[in-house]
mmCIF file of C-alpha atoms in Angstrom:
data_model
loop_
_atom_site.group_PDB
_atom_site.id
_atom_site.type_symbol
_atom_site.label_atom_id
_atom_site.label_comp_id
_atom_site.label_asym_id
_atom_site.label_seq_id
_atom_site.Cartn_x
_atom_site.Cartn_y
_atom_site.Cartn_z
ATOM 1 C CA MET C 1 165.494 20.226 -77.456
ATOM 2 C CA GLY C 2 163.755 19.128 -80.653
ATOM 3 C CA TYR C 3 161.994 16.270 -78.879
ATOM 4 C CA ILE C 4 159.831 18.611 -76.773
ATOM 5 C CA PRO C 5 156.939 19.026 -79.280
ATOM 6 C CA GLU C 6 156.648 15.253 -79.581
ATOM 7 C CA LEU C 7 156.606 14.877 -75.798
ATOM 8 C CA ILE C 8 153.931 17.559 -75.479
ATOM 9 C CA ASP C 9 151.774 15.860 -78.107
ATOM 10 C CA TYR C 10 152.175 12.456 -76.448
ATOM 11 C CA VAL C 11 151.428 13.737 -72.937
ATOM 12 C CA LEU C 12 148.322 15.668 -74.016
ATOM 13 C CA ARG C 13 146.895 12.803 -76.065
ATOM 14 C CA LYS C 14 147.326 10.422 -73.147
ATOM 15 C CA GLY C 15 145.909 12.933 -70.675
ATOM 16 C CA MET C 16 142.689 13.365 -72.658
ATOM 17 C CA ASP C 17 142.242 9.686 -73.461
ATOM 18 C CA GLY C 18 138.605 8.728 -72.920
ATOM 19 C CA ILE C 19 137.430 12.313 -73.458
ATOM 20 C CA THR C 20 135.986 12.861 -76.943
ATOM 21 C CA ALA C 21 137.323 16.421 -77.202
ATOM 22 C CA ASN C 22 137.077 18.161 -80.543
ATOM 23 C CA GLU C 23 139.197 21.081 -79.454
ATOM 24 C CA GLY C 24 141.611 22.026 -76.703
ATOM 25 C CA GLY C 25 144.491 24.249 -75.779
ATOM 26 C CA LEU C 26 146.820 25.712 -73.203
ATOM 27 C CA PHE C 27 146.860 29.327 -72.052
ATOM 28 C CA LEU C 28 149.897 30.847 -70.318
ATOM 29 C CA VAL C 29 149.612 33.682 -67.797
ATOM 30 C CA ASP C 30 151.057 37.033 -68.870
ATOM 31 C CA ARG C 31 151.357 38.740 -65.485
ATOM 32 C CA ASP C 32 152.672 42.023 -66.868
ATOM 33 C CA ASN C 33 149.442 42.573 -68.813
ATOM 34 C CA GLN C 34 147.127 40.561 -66.515
ATOM 35 C CA GLU C 35 146.130 38.390 -69.462
ATOM 36 C CA LEU C 36 146.016 34.809 -70.660
ATOM 37 C CA VAL C 37 147.762 34.010 -73.945
ATOM 38 C CA LEU C 38 146.709 30.958 -75.964
ATOM 39 C CA ARG C 39 150.113 29.317 -76.410
ATOM 40 C CA LEU C 40 148.996 25.992 -77.892
ATOM 41 C CA ALA C 41 145.737 25.032 -79.637
ATOM 42 C CA PHE C 42 144.702 21.791 -81.270
ATOM 43 C CA GLY C 43 141.641 20.184 -82.802
ATOM 44 C CA ARG C 44 138.912 21.922 -84.806
ATOM 45 C CA GLY C 45 140.310 23.511 -87.967
ATOM 46 C CA ASP C 46 143.723 25.093 -87.886
ATOM 47 C CA GLY C 47 144.762 25.282 -84.263
ATOM 48 C CA LYS C 48 147.736 27.462 -85.177
ATOM 49 C CA SER C 49 145.424 30.252 -86.311
ATOM 50 C CA ARG C 50 143.984 30.505 -82.799
ATOM 51 C CA GLU C 51 147.338 30.623 -81.029
ATOM 52 C CA GLY C 52 148.207 34.049 -79.674
ATOM 53 C CA HIS C 53 144.577 34.819 -78.744
ATOM 54 C CA ARG C 54 144.472 36.911 -75.554
ATOM 55 C CA LEU C 55 141.943 37.124 -72.731
ATOM 56 C CA LYS C 56 141.932 39.416 -69.726
ATOM 57 C CA LEU C 57 141.982 37.600 -66.398
ATOM 58 C CA GLY C 58 138.316 37.165 -65.505
ATOM 59 C CA GLU C 59 137.184 37.285 -69.143
ATOM 60 C CA GLY C 60 135.518 34.230 -70.629
ATOM 61 C CA ILE C 61 135.561 30.745 -69.164
ATOM 62 C CA ALA C 62 139.346 30.476 -69.254
ATOM 63 C CA GLY C 63 139.773 33.931 -67.719
ATOM 64 C CA ARG C 64 137.344 33.073 -64.924
ATOM 65 C CA THR C 65 139.176 29.813 -64.287
ATOM 66 C CA ALA C 66 142.387 31.812 -63.778
ATOM 67 C CA SER C 67 140.952 34.666 -61.711
ATOM 68 C CA GLU C 68 138.863 32.374 -59.492
ATOM 69 C CA ASP C 69 141.561 29.669 -59.360
ATOM 70 C CA ARG C 70 139.099 26.798 -59.797
ATOM 71 C CA THR C 71 138.048 24.153 -62.288
ATOM 72 C CA ILE C 72 135.000 25.142 -64.364
ATOM 73 C CA VAL C 73 132.765 22.762 -66.332
ATOM 74 C CA ILE C 74 129.975 24.206 -68.475
ATOM 75 C CA HIS C 75 127.437 22.385 -70.640
ATOM 76 C CA GLU C 76 125.270 23.622 -73.518
ATOM 77 C CA VAL C 77 127.556 26.566 -74.285
ATOM 78 C CA GLN C 78 125.889 29.241 -76.395
ATOM 79 C CA GLU C 79 127.783 30.655 -79.372
ATOM 80 C CA LYS C 80 127.512 34.277 -78.265
ATOM 81 C CA SER C 81 127.615 33.637 -74.555
ATOM 82 C CA SER C 82 129.740 36.094 -72.621
ATOM 83 C CA LEU C 83 131.197 33.066 -70.911
ATOM 84 C CA ASN C 84 132.773 31.696 -74.091
ATOM 85 C CA TYR C 85 136.550 31.295 -74.032
ATOM 86 C CA VAL C 86 137.261 31.981 -77.731
ATOM 87 C CA ALA C 87 135.112 32.253 -80.835
ATOM 88 C CA GLY C 88 133.956 28.645 -80.799
ATOM 89 C CA LYS C 89 130.642 27.677 -82.391
ATOM 90 C CA LYS C 90 129.512 24.166 -81.564
ATOM 91 C CA GLU C 91 130.660 23.377 -78.040
ATOM 92 C CA LYS C 92 128.304 21.344 -75.860
ATOM 93 C CA SER C 93 130.676 20.845 -72.922
ATOM 94 C CA ILE C 94 133.782 22.769 -71.877
ATOM 95 C CA LEU C 95 136.324 21.891 -69.193
ATOM 96 C CA CYS C 96 138.789 24.538 -67.980
ATOM 97 C CA VAL C 97 141.366 23.758 -65.276
ATOM 98 C CA PRO C 98 143.895 26.041 -63.561
ATOM 99 C CA LEU C 99 147.508 24.952 -64.073
ATOM 100 C CA LYS C 100 149.972 25.437 -61.234
ATOM 101 C CA SER C 101 153.680 25.473 -60.512
ATOM 102 C CA GLY C 102 153.599 24.741 -56.785
ATOM 103 C CA VAL C 103 151.013 27.262 -55.584
ATOM 104 C CA LYS C 104 151.587 29.748 -58.403
ATOM 105 C CA LEU C 105 149.114 29.905 -61.312
ATOM 106 C CA ILE C 106 150.971 29.591 -64.626
ATOM 107 C CA GLY C 107 148.169 28.831 -67.067
ATOM 108 C CA VAL C 108 144.802 27.326 -67.935
ATOM 109 C CA GLY C 109 144.098 24.138 -69.885
ATOM 110 C CA TYR C 110 140.793 23.652 -71.700
ATOM 111 C CA LEU C 111 138.946 20.925 -73.590
ATOM 112 C CA ALA C 112 135.749 21.361 -75.608
ATOM 113 C CA THR C 113 133.411 18.702 -76.999
ATOM 114 C CA ASP C 114 130.629 18.729 -79.592
ATOM 115 C CA MET C 115 128.745 16.119 -77.561
ATOM 116 C CA HIS C 116 127.594 16.430 -73.960
ATOM 117 C CA HIS C 117 130.368 14.996 -71.768
ATOM 118 C CA ASP C 118 130.309 14.496 -67.995
ATOM 119 C CA PHE C 119 133.901 15.080 -66.916
ATOM 120 C CA ASN C 120 134.547 12.815 -63.921
ATOM 121 C CA GLU C 121 137.116 13.410 -61.190
ATOM 122 C CA GLU C 122 139.604 10.924 -62.605
ATOM 123 C CA GLY C 123 139.382 12.434 -66.102
ATOM 124 C CA ILE C 124 139.831 15.955 -64.737
ATOM 125 C CA SER C 125 142.854 14.879 -62.661
ATOM 126 C CA SER C 126 144.430 13.101 -65.621
ATOM 127 C CA TRP C 127 143.925 16.109 -67.930
ATOM 128 C CA THR C 128 145.242 18.523 -65.281
ATOM 129 C CA ALA C 129 148.410 16.496 -64.710
ATOM 130 C CA ALA C 130 149.020 16.206 -68.458
ATOM 131 C CA ALA C 131 148.314 19.892 -69.123
ATOM 132 C CA GLU C 132 150.587 21.044 -66.282
ATOM 133 C CA THR C 133 153.383 18.881 -67.656
ATOM 134 C CA ALA C 134 152.812 20.220 -71.175
ATOM 135 C CA VAL C 135 152.859 23.835 -69.975
ATOM 136 C CA GLN C 136 156.206 23.300 -68.244
ATOM 137 C CA LEU C 137 157.566 21.783 -71.436
ATOM 138 C CA LEU C 138 156.278 24.760 -73.444
ATOM 139 C CA ILE C 139 158.084 27.121 -71.076
ATOM 140 C CA LEU C 140 161.257 25.090 -71.417
ATOM 141 C CA GLU C 141 160.891 25.099 -75.207
ATOM 142 C CA ASP C 142 160.493 28.896 -75.207
ATOM 143 C CA ILE C 143 163.622 29.291 -73.100
ATOM 144 C CA TYR C 144 165.723 27.258 -75.494
ATOM 145 C CA ALA C 145 164.156 28.776 -78.615
ATOM 146 C CA GLY C 146 164.802 32.316 -77.372
ATOM 147 C CA ARG C 147 161.214 33.432 -78.016
ATOM 148 C CA ASN C 148 160.181 36.986 -77.125
ATOM 149 C CA ASP C 149 163.755 37.919 -76.189
ATOM 150 C CA SER C 150 162.972 36.947 -72.619
ATOM 151 C CA VAL C 151 165.661 37.320 -69.967
ATOM 152 C CA GLU C 152 165.512 33.561 -69.484
ATOM 153 C CA ALA C 153 166.234 32.977 -73.169
ATOM 154 C CA ASP C 154 169.018 35.563 -73.185
ATOM 155 C CA TYR C 155 170.747 33.812 -70.339
ATOM 156 C CA ILE C 156 170.317 30.326 -71.765
ATOM 157 C CA ASN C 157 171.636 31.426 -75.152
ATOM 158 C CA ARG C 158 174.806 32.633 -73.448
ATOM 159 C CA THR C 159 175.295 29.562 -71.259
ATOM 160 C CA ARG C 160 173.666 26.811 -73.321
ATOM 161 C CA SER C 161 176.758 24.654 -73.663
ATOM 162 C CA ASN C 162 177.213 24.478 -69.880
ATOM 163 C CA LEU C 163 173.601 23.750 -68.956
ATOM 164 C CA LEU C 164 172.103 21.785 -71.833
ATOM 165 C CA MET C 165 173.330 18.315 -70.868
ATOM 166 C CA LEU C 166 172.718 18.950 -67.165
ATOM 167 C CA VAL C 167 169.127 20.131 -67.596
ATOM 168 C CA THR C 168 168.275 17.415 -70.120
ATOM 169 C CA HIS C 169 169.498 14.772 -67.684
ATOM 170 C CA GLU C 170 167.524 16.208 -64.779
ATOM 171 C CA ILE C 171 164.163 16.506 -66.574
ATOM 172 C CA ARG C 172 164.353 12.995 -68.027
ATOM 173 C CA ALA C 173 163.481 11.247 -64.731
ATOM 174 C CA PRO C 174 160.205 13.054 -63.913
ATOM 175 C CA LEU C 175 159.111 12.993 -67.551
ATOM 176 C CA THR C 176 159.628 9.233 -67.710
ATOM 177 C CA VAL C 177 157.503 8.676 -64.596
ATOM 178 C CA ILE C 178 154.745 10.950 -65.910
ATOM 179 C CA LYS C 179 154.771 9.320 -69.349
ATOM 180 C CA GLU C 180 154.564 5.780 -67.970
ATOM 181 C CA GLY C 181 151.932 6.749 -65.417
ATOM 182 C CA ILE C 182 149.633 8.283 -68.017
ATOM 183 C CA SER C 183 150.130 5.187 -70.197
ATOM 184 C CA LEU C 184 148.945 2.954 -67.339
ATOM 185 C CA ILE C 185 145.842 5.114 -66.925
ATOM 186 C CA CYS C 186 145.059 4.991 -70.632
ATOM 187 C CA ASP C 187 145.618 1.246 -70.830
ATOM 188 C CA GLY C 188 142.980 0.769 -68.144
ATOM 189 C CA ILE C 189 145.360 -0.840 -65.651
ATOM 190 C CA ILE C 190 144.860 1.858 -63.014
ATOM 191 C CA THR C 191 141.090 2.088 -63.463
ATOM 192 C CA GLU C 192 140.413 -1.651 -63.469
ATOM 193 C CA LYS C 193 142.881 -3.020 -60.931
ATOM 194 C CA LEU C 194 143.148 -0.324 -58.277
ATOM 195 C CA LYS C 195 140.594 0.795 -55.723
ATOM 196 C CA ASP C 196 139.495 4.423 -55.413
ATOM 197 C CA GLY C 197 142.020 5.277 -52.699
ATOM 198 C CA GLU C 198 144.851 3.598 -54.594
ATOM 199 C CA ARG C 199 143.936 5.438 -57.797
ATOM 200 C CA LEU C 200 144.046 8.731 -55.912
ATOM 201 C CA SER C 201 147.482 7.883 -54.489
ATOM 202 C CA PHE C 202 148.709 7.026 -57.973
ATOM 203 C CA LEU C 203 147.486 10.364 -59.343
ATOM 204 C CA GLU C 204 149.095 12.165 -56.387
ATOM 205 C CA ALA C 205 152.395 10.494 -57.289
ATOM 206 C CA LEU C 206 152.047 11.791 -60.850
ATOM 207 C CA ARG C 207 151.283 15.260 -59.509
ATOM 208 C CA HIS C 208 154.446 15.067 -57.391
ATOM 209 C CA GLU C 209 156.499 14.415 -60.525
ATOM 210 C CA VAL C 210 154.819 17.373 -62.254
ATOM 211 C CA ASP C 211 155.751 19.543 -59.265
ATOM 212 C CA ARG C 212 159.287 18.194 -59.422
ATOM 213 C CA LEU C 213 159.539 19.155 -63.094
ATOM 214 C CA SER C 214 158.056 22.562 -62.265
ATOM 215 C CA ARG C 215 160.729 23.227 -59.636
ATOM 216 C CA LEU C 216 163.503 22.384 -62.086
ATOM 217 C CA ILE C 217 162.163 24.759 -64.738
ATOM 218 C CA GLN C 218 161.316 27.463 -62.203
ATOM 219 C CA ASN C 219 164.864 27.331 -60.858
ATOM 220 C CA LEU C 220 166.345 27.469 -64.353
ATOM 221 C CA ALA C 221 164.267 30.530 -65.249
ATOM 222 C CA GLY C 222 165.003 32.087 -61.846
ATOM 223 C CA LEU C 223 168.722 31.592 -62.370
ATOM 224 C CA ALA C 224 168.565 33.670 -65.538
ATOM 225 C CA LYS C 225 166.928 36.592 -63.783
ATOM 226 C CA MET C 226 169.293 36.469 -60.804
ATOM 227 C CA ASP C 227 172.406 36.494 -62.965
ATOM 228 C CA LEU C 228 171.079 39.382 -65.044
ATOM 229 C CA GLY C 229 170.267 41.384 -61.908
ATOM 230 C CA LYS C 230 166.529 41.361 -62.610
ATOM 231 C CA THR C 231 165.073 40.203 -59.320
ATOM 232 C CA ASP C 232 161.761 42.058 -59.497
ATOM 233 C CA LEU C 233 159.929 42.170 -56.167
ATOM 234 C CA ILE C 234 156.223 42.757 -55.583
ATOM 235 C CA ARG C 235 156.263 43.951 -51.974
ATOM 236 C CA LYS C 236 153.112 43.724 -49.916
ATOM 237 C CA SER C 237 152.386 43.267 -46.229
ATOM 238 C CA MET C 238 153.129 39.613 -45.495
ATOM 239 C CA ASN C 239 151.702 37.628 -42.590
ATOM 240 C CA ILE C 240 154.363 35.016 -41.843
ATOM 241 C CA GLU C 241 152.048 32.805 -39.761
ATOM 242 C CA VAL C 242 149.568 32.444 -42.635
ATOM 243 C CA LEU C 243 152.420 31.790 -45.068
ATOM 244 C CA LEU C 244 153.927 29.068 -42.876
ATOM 245 C CA ASN C 245 150.523 27.401 -42.487
ATOM 246 C CA ASP C 246 150.406 27.084 -46.292
ATOM 247 C CA VAL C 247 153.962 25.729 -46.425
ATOM 248 C CA VAL C 248 153.291 23.077 -43.767
ATOM 249 C CA GLU C 249 150.092 21.972 -45.529
ATOM 250 C CA LEU C 250 151.776 21.747 -48.937
ATOM 251 C CA MET C 251 154.948 19.992 -47.799
ATOM 252 C CA SER C 252 153.436 17.598 -45.243
ATOM 253 C CA ARG C 253 152.164 15.227 -47.939
ATOM 254 C CA LEU C 254 155.701 14.798 -49.265
ATOM 255 C CA ALA C 255 157.157 14.479 -45.772
ATOM 256 C CA ASN C 256 154.543 11.975 -44.603
ATOM 257 C CA LYS C 257 155.651 9.510 -47.261
ATOM 258 C CA ARG C 258 158.966 9.270 -45.400
ATOM 259 C CA ARG C 259 157.352 9.484 -41.959
ATOM 260 C CA ILE C 260 158.905 12.898 -41.366
ATOM 261 C CA SER C 261 156.950 15.389 -39.262
ATOM 262 C CA ILE C 262 156.773 19.101 -40.085
ATOM 263 C CA THR C 263 155.720 21.542 -37.370
ATOM 264 C CA LYS C 264 155.952 25.287 -36.874
ATOM 265 C CA ASP C 265 156.847 27.346 -33.831
ATOM 266 C CA VAL C 266 155.537 30.862 -34.313
ATOM 267 C CA PRO C 267 154.420 33.197 -31.505
ATOM 268 C CA SER C 268 151.060 34.850 -32.065
ATOM 269 C CA GLY C 269 150.921 38.492 -33.014
ATOM 270 C CA LEU C 270 154.091 38.726 -35.095
ATOM 271 C CA PRO C 271 154.001 41.970 -37.121
ATOM 272 C CA GLU C 272 153.594 41.856 -40.866
ATOM 273 C CA VAL C 273 156.637 42.709 -42.979
ATOM 274 C CA PRO C 274 156.915 44.190 -46.500
ATOM 275 C CA ALA C 275 157.966 41.329 -48.763
ATOM 276 C CA ASP C 276 157.262 39.503 -52.004
ATOM 277 C CA GLN C 277 155.188 36.661 -50.588
ATOM 278 C CA ASP C 278 155.583 34.333 -53.591
ATOM 279 C CA LYS C 279 159.365 34.618 -53.541
ATOM 280 C CA VAL C 280 159.642 34.221 -49.759
ATOM 281 C CA MET C 281 157.458 31.129 -50.020
ATOM 282 C CA GLN C 282 159.764 29.813 -52.745
ATOM 283 C CA VAL C 283 162.723 30.208 -50.364
ATOM 284 C CA ILE C 284 161.019 28.441 -47.456
ATOM 285 C CA MET C 285 159.704 25.584 -49.587
ATOM 286 C CA ASN C 286 163.184 25.071 -51.010
ATOM 287 C CA LEU C 287 164.666 24.895 -47.503
ATOM 288 C CA VAL C 288 161.956 22.487 -46.317
ATOM 289 C CA SER C 289 162.325 20.353 -49.447
ATOM 290 C CA ASN C 290 166.064 20.070 -48.805
ATOM 291 C CA ALA C 291 165.422 19.168 -45.176
ATOM 292 C CA ILE C 292 163.093 16.353 -46.281
ATOM 293 C CA LYS C 293 165.596 14.992 -48.810
ATOM 294 C CA PHE C 294 168.442 14.891 -46.315
ATOM 295 C CA SER C 295 166.487 13.591 -43.309
ATOM 296 C CA HIS C 296 166.095 10.016 -42.195
ATOM 297 C CA GLN C 297 162.737 8.276 -41.862
ATOM 298 C CA ASP C 298 160.888 9.269 -38.674
ATOM 299 C CA GLY C 299 162.776 12.559 -38.684
ATOM 300 C CA ARG C 300 161.400 15.960 -37.718
ATOM 301 C CA ILE C 301 161.471 19.427 -39.262
ATOM 302 C CA ILE C 302 160.595 22.577 -37.328
ATOM 303 C CA ILE C 303 159.963 25.978 -38.939
ATOM 304 C CA LYS C 304 160.428 28.847 -36.486
ATOM 305 C CA ALA C 305 159.831 32.587 -36.791
ATOM 306 C CA TRP C 306 160.414 35.474 -34.403
ATOM 307 C CA MET C 307 161.328 39.179 -34.347
ATOM 308 C CA GLU C 308 164.866 40.244 -33.532
ATOM 309 C CA GLU C 309 166.242 43.809 -33.659
ATOM 310 C CA GLY C 310 163.771 45.011 -36.273
ATOM 311 C CA PHE C 311 164.080 41.943 -38.489
ATOM 312 C CA LEU C 312 161.811 38.945 -38.958
ATOM 313 C CA LYS C 313 164.001 35.893 -38.435
ATOM 314 C CA ILE C 314 163.026 32.487 -39.843
ATOM 315 C CA CYS C 315 164.709 29.154 -39.193
ATOM 316 C CA VAL C 316 164.161 25.758 -40.837
ATOM 317 C CA GLU C 317 165.644 23.095 -38.562
ATOM 318 C CA ASP C 318 165.992 19.338 -39.116
ATOM 319 C CA ASN C 319 167.639 16.420 -37.352
ATOM 320 C CA GLY C 320 168.951 14.830 -40.543
ATOM 321 C CA MET C 321 172.407 13.815 -41.694
ATOM 322 C CA GLY C 322 173.939 17.295 -41.533
ATOM 323 C CA ILE C 323 176.416 19.075 -43.791
ATOM 324 C CA PRO C 324 180.219 18.766 -43.483
ATOM 325 C CA ARG C 325 181.751 21.909 -41.960
ATOM 326 C CA GLU C 326 184.043 22.438 -44.948
ATOM 327 C CA GLU C 327 181.031 22.433 -47.314
ATOM 328 C CA LEU C 328 179.051 25.179 -45.545
ATOM 329 C CA PRO C 329 180.800 28.144 -47.251
ATOM 330 C CA ARG C 330 179.905 26.712 -50.700
ATOM 331 C CA ILE C 331 176.313 25.549 -50.345
ATOM 332 C CA PHE C 332 174.864 28.844 -51.658
ATOM 333 C CA ASN C 333 177.045 28.770 -54.771
ATOM 334 C CA LYS C 334 175.509 28.307 -58.208
ATOM 335 C CA LEU C 335 175.262 24.675 -59.406
ATOM 336 C CA TYR C 336 176.462 23.379 -56.036
ATOM 337 C CA SER C 337 174.944 20.020 -55.100
ATOM 338 C CA LEU C 338 175.702 18.195 -51.864
ATOM 339 C CA ASP C 339 176.730 14.658 -52.747
ATOM 340 C CA THR C 340 176.757 11.976 -50.075
ATOM 341 C CA SER C 341 177.077 8.243 -50.383
ATOM 342 C CA SER C 342 173.681 7.630 -48.829
ATOM 343 C CA ASN C 343 171.532 10.390 -50.297
ATOM 344 C CA ARG C 344 172.168 12.631 -53.270
ATOM 345 C CA SER C 345 169.755 15.378 -54.232
ATOM 346 C CA SER C 346 167.856 14.004 -57.192
ATOM 347 C CA ASP C 347 165.335 16.818 -57.612
ATOM 348 C CA GLY C 348 167.627 19.643 -58.617
ATOM 349 C CA ILE C 349 170.764 20.885 -60.270
ATOM 350 C CA GLY C 350 172.219 23.001 -57.488
ATOM 351 C CA LEU C 351 170.226 26.194 -58.056
ATOM 352 C CA GLY C 352 167.769 26.323 -55.167
ATOM 353 C CA LEU C 353 170.008 27.791 -52.455
ATOM 354 C CA TYR C 354 171.737 30.112 -54.915
ATOM 355 C CA ILE C 355 168.362 31.574 -55.915
ATOM 356 C CA ALA C 356 167.216 31.663 -52.273
ATOM 357 C CA ARG C 357 170.228 33.810 -51.369
ATOM 358 C CA ALA C 358 169.533 36.190 -54.270
ATOM 359 C CA ILE C 359 165.888 36.561 -53.194
ATOM 360 C CA ILE C 360 166.769 37.275 -49.568
ATOM 361 C CA ASP C 361 169.576 39.665 -50.561
ATOM 362 C CA SER C 362 167.147 41.593 -52.754
ATOM 363 C CA HIS C 363 164.874 42.007 -49.711
ATOM 364 C CA GLY C 364 167.739 43.453 -47.677
ATOM 365 C CA GLY C 365 168.048 40.353 -45.508
ATOM 366 C CA LYS C 366 170.665 37.692 -44.827
ATOM 367 C CA ILE C 367 170.669 33.898 -45.220
ATOM 368 C CA TRP C 368 173.085 31.409 -43.683
ATOM 369 C CA ALA C 369 173.332 27.852 -42.363
ATOM 370 C CA GLU C 370 174.625 26.026 -39.312
ATOM 371 C CA SER C 371 175.105 22.267 -39.279
ATOM 372 C CA GLU C 372 176.738 19.350 -37.508
ATOM 373 C CA MET C 373 177.266 15.984 -39.137
ATOM 374 C CA GLY C 374 174.918 13.337 -37.779
ATOM 375 C CA LYS C 375 172.806 15.856 -35.852
ATOM 376 C CA GLY C 376 171.111 17.974 -38.478
ATOM 377 C CA SER C 377 171.075 21.468 -39.981
ATOM 378 C CA ARG C 378 169.535 24.862 -39.339
ATOM 379 C CA PHE C 379 168.979 27.369 -42.138
ATOM 380 C CA PHE C 380 168.263 30.972 -41.131
ATOM 381 C CA PHE C 381 167.214 34.057 -43.032
ATOM 382 C CA THR C 382 166.067 37.550 -42.059
ATOM 383 C CA LEU C 383 163.685 40.105 -43.555
ATOM 384 C CA PRO C 384 163.599 43.774 -42.482
ATOM 385 C CA GLN C 385 160.393 44.875 -40.810
ATOM 386 C CA LYS C 386 160.582 48.406 -42.217
ATOM 387 C CA SER C 387 161.792 49.913 -45.471
ATOM 388 C CA GLU C 388 164.345 52.072 -43.631
ATOM 389 C CA LEU C 389 166.072 48.900 -42.437
ATOM 390 C CA PHE C 390 166.119 47.595 -46.007
ATOM 391 C CA LYS C 391 167.877 50.782 -47.145
ATOM 392 C CA ARG C 392 170.274 50.753 -44.184
ATOM 393 C CA SER C 393 171.282 47.123 -44.723
ATOM 394 C CA HIS C 394 172.242 47.910 -48.325
ATOM 395 C CA GLU C 395 174.147 51.049 -47.305
ATOM 396 C CA LYS C 396 176.220 48.987 -44.853
ATOM 397 C CA GLU C 397 177.213 46.616 -47.640
ATOM 398 C CA ASN C 398 177.845 49.431 -50.124
ATOM 399 C CA PRO C 399 178.680 52.688 -48.268
ATOM 400 C CA CYS C 400 179.753 54.403 -51.513
ATOM 401 C CA GLY C 401 176.278 53.873 -52.965
ATOM 402 C CA ARG C 402 177.635 52.173 -56.083
#
């Protein structure tokens, strides 16, 4: 993966075109220590010497950007200001943006200038898209380089020959779109020839490709943890109605492009359940994303939730092309990808459902699918309402306790 540093450099330079930044960098979130780590720095002096700098979430401008999950622009920064992000000396304007993978914060990107600079909406969007792409590439580079003995790196080092060509092929498409899109922005074609609404649509398309790249890398890293038995859950009380509202809002933009409607059918007053909300959301968004990919234009997707015998039961239903009966037992297998003559999954490498099953299993639930060719599919999963049910469901599967 030796081409990754060159791609990162190209993407960042294009993303900050038109901004006279003297310094910049990318922080990654270290959730174990609730810190930001400066993973990449460039500009003023030796950027390498600043890499590795750590900030607590909420500390400095970058820390505030992460903890408050919002873009921050500050002018006339004072050298000893408690707001400063690192030990800079001459900054007049600083831009810090939160970097996301879906809805999950993964880092912060910053730019600093010696001259006063008014960061406009288009410049901020361009820098955000470029920085999010670069962060995903940094994560991918770390996986392949085996840095920090991470579980992701351990897995990749043991399976590199099987996955290298597959992953490289899959990331090439979104990277190409992002690269060409940023080039059009920097060449002035987008700014000069498109109206405001069209420019926004173009930037949204770039953001979609960043999200697509994020899903690929997230699934690759998730695969490592699942296979090593390290599915760590952060259980809290989860309100399924609130979660599904977020899913519908996030996925509707993608569905609307194909004139597919997404609705939810959830009775009021459903009890909260103990679950890792981020991971459950990952499962539902994967199921909805699949439903969109395998639905026809003007199709419909319904997300349902209800209680049944002490379990929260969730169903994602579509009226798309359906899945052949003989394929159903294999769709949750690793690296399985449904291939049809009219629509092949182009956003993944057959990991999404495999990871979804591991997540639901780790919660003590079940996941399965029902489908009929030409009529659509229904994917179900359950989550126990109480911890005793979680324990009981595992005891049924493993009565010897081993």
